[in-house]
């Protein structure tokens, strides 16, 4: 809808703030899957996932039972 909103010169359905929050929730869910921990929101500026997106997941300490790490998702390796 964002492109269409620009093309049609109208406000988008969702605000930039709503998009940011949705992305933050998705990234926190990925981080939780890697670490096995609850990830508090909002993400802080010193959080590698906040700074780097999914590339920042490789900087997290993966939990010993992390299926994400075992599967090698997001570049994580055992």
PDB file of C-alpha atoms in Angstrom:
ATOM      1  CA  UNK A   1       0.000   0.000   0.000  1.00  0.00           C
ATOM      2  CA  UNK A   2       2.924   2.358   0.615  1.00  0.00           C
ATOM      3  CA  UNK A   3       3.761   2.680  -3.076  1.00  0.00           C
ATOM      4  CA  UNK A   4       0.098   3.094  -4.004  1.00  0.00           C
ATOM      5  CA  UNK A   5      -0.308   5.780  -1.349  1.00  0.00           C
ATOM      6  CA  UNK A   6       2.580   7.768  -2.809  1.00  0.00           C
ATOM      7  CA  UNK A   7       1.324   7.260  -6.357  1.00  0.00           C
ATOM      8  CA  UNK A   8      -2.232   8.262  -5.419  1.00  0.00           C
ATOM      9  CA  UNK A   9      -1.088  11.080  -3.112  1.00  0.00           C
ATOM     10  CA  UNK A  10      -2.960   9.763  -0.100  1.00  0.00           C
ATOM     11  CA  UNK A  11      -1.964   8.619   3.379  1.00  0.00           C
ATOM     12  CA  UNK A  12      -0.921   4.956   3.632  1.00  0.00           C
ATOM     13  CA  UNK A  13      -3.154   2.498   5.485  1.00  0.00           C
ATOM     14  CA  UNK A  14      -0.520   2.050   8.202  1.00  0.00           C
ATOM     15  CA  UNK A  15       1.750   4.737   9.569  1.00  0.00           C
ATOM     16  CA  UNK A  16       5.535   4.513   9.536  1.00  0.00           C
ATOM     17  CA  UNK A  17       5.348   4.112  13.323  1.00  0.00           C
ATOM     18  CA  UNK A  18       3.047   1.088  12.960  1.00  0.00           C
ATOM     19  CA  UNK A  19       5.432  -0.434  10.423  1.00  0.00           C
ATOM     20  CA  UNK A  20       8.383   0.148  12.738  1.00  0.00           C
ATOM     21  CA  UNK A  21       6.566  -1.514  15.648  1.00  0.00           C
ATOM     22  CA  UNK A  22       5.590  -4.513  13.498  1.00  0.00           C
ATOM     23  CA  UNK A  23       9.211  -4.944  12.402  1.00  0.00           C
ATOM     24  CA  UNK A  24      10.410  -4.610  15.996  1.00  0.00           C
ATOM     25  CA  UNK A  25       7.984  -7.318  17.153  1.00  0.00           C
ATOM     26  CA  UNK A  26       9.092  -9.678  14.366  1.00  0.00           C
ATOM     27  CA  UNK A  27      12.787  -9.110  15.136  1.00  0.00           C
ATOM     28  CA  UNK A  28      12.192  -9.654  18.861  1.00  0.00           C
ATOM     29  CA  UNK A  29      10.402 -12.928  18.062  1.00  0.00           C
ATOM     30  CA  UNK A  30      13.396 -14.081  16.007  1.00  0.00           C
ATOM     31  CA  UNK A  31      15.781 -13.044  18.803  1.00  0.00           C
ATOM     32  CA  UNK A  32      13.697 -14.963  21.322  1.00  0.00           C
ATOM     33  CA  UNK A  33      13.856 -18.042  19.106  1.00  0.00           C
ATOM     34  CA  UNK A  34      17.642 -17.791  19.005  1.00  0.00           C
ATOM     35  CA  UNK A  35      18.233 -17.114  22.691  1.00  0.00           C
ATOM     36  CA  UNK A  36      15.326 -18.966  24.266  1.00  0.00           C
ATOM     37  CA  UNK A  37      14.686 -15.839  26.349  1.00  0.00           C
ATOM     38  CA  UNK A  38      11.897 -13.298  26.599  1.00  0.00           C
ATOM     39  CA  UNK A  39      12.891 -10.197  24.641  1.00  0.00           C
ATOM     40  CA  UNK A  40      11.616  -6.957  26.124  1.00  0.00           C
ATOM     41  CA  UNK A  41      10.230  -4.228  23.922  1.00  0.00           C
ATOM     42  CA  UNK A  42      11.046  -1.664  22.841  1.00  0.00           C
ATOM     43  CA  UNK A  43      14.435  -2.922  21.635  1.00  0.00           C
ATOM     44  CA  UNK A  44      17.230  -0.677  22.850  1.00  0.00           C
ATOM     45  CA  UNK A  45      19.669   1.097  20.548  1.00  0.00           C
ATOM     46  CA  UNK A  46      22.560  -1.036  21.872  1.00  0.00           C
ATOM     47  CA  UNK A  47      20.793  -4.254  20.811  1.00  0.00           C
ATOM     48  CA  UNK A  48      22.522  -5.756  17.750  1.00  0.00           C
ATOM     49  CA  UNK A  49      19.163  -6.800  16.284  1.00  0.00           C
ATOM     50  CA  UNK A  50      17.905  -3.207  16.614  1.00  0.00           C
ATOM     51  CA  UNK A  51      21.025  -1.914  14.847  1.00  0.00           C
ATOM     52  CA  UNK A  52      21.480  -4.633  12.213  1.00  0.00           C
ATOM     53  CA  UNK A  53      18.114  -6.341  11.747  1.00  0.00           C
ATOM     54  CA  UNK A  54      18.286 -10.100  11.197  1.00  0.00           C
ATOM     55  CA  UNK A  55      22.045  -9.841  10.582  1.00  0.00           C
ATOM     56  CA  UNK A  56      22.354  -8.927  14.271  1.00  0.00           C
ATOM     57  CA  UNK A  57      21.011 -12.346  15.304  1.00  0.00           C
ATOM     58  CA  UNK A  58      24.464 -13.861  14.785  1.00  0.00           C
ATOM     59  CA  UNK A  59      25.772 -11.630  17.591  1.00  0.00           C
ATOM     60  CA  UNK A  60      23.348 -13.105  20.136  1.00  0.00           C
ATOM     61  CA  UNK A  61      24.254 -15.947  22.469  1.00  0.00           C
ATOM     62  CA  UNK A  62      22.171 -18.821  21.163  1.00  0.00           C
ATOM     63  CA  UNK A  63      20.421 -20.921  23.781  1.00  0.00           C
ATOM     64  CA  UNK A  64      21.600 -24.510  24.173  1.00  0.00           C
ATOM     65  CA  UNK A  65      18.212 -25.760  22.959  1.00  0.00           C
ATOM     66  CA  UNK A  66      17.926 -23.267  20.110  1.00  0.00           C
ATOM     67  CA  UNK A  67      16.284 -24.985  17.153  1.00  0.00           C
ATOM     68  CA  UNK A  68      17.090 -21.892  15.141  1.00  0.00           C
ATOM     69  CA  UNK A  69      20.820 -22.444  15.708  1.00  0.00           C
ATOM     70  CA  UNK A  70      20.623 -26.209  15.094  1.00  0.00           C
ATOM     71  CA  UNK A  71      18.818 -25.599  11.795  1.00  0.00           C
ATOM     72  CA  UNK A  72      21.390 -23.000  10.737  1.00  0.00           C
ATOM     73  CA  UNK A  73      18.706 -20.380  10.172  1.00  0.00           C
ATOM     74  CA  UNK A  74      19.894 -16.759   9.853  1.00  0.00           C
ATOM     75  CA  UNK A  75      23.499 -17.944   9.452  1.00  0.00           C
ATOM     76  CA  UNK A  76      23.685 -19.416  12.939  1.00  0.00           C
ATOM     77  CA  UNK A  77      25.805 -22.562  13.261  1.00  0.00           C
ATOM     78  CA  UNK A  78      26.454 -25.162  15.941  1.00  0.00           C
TER      79      UNK A  78
END
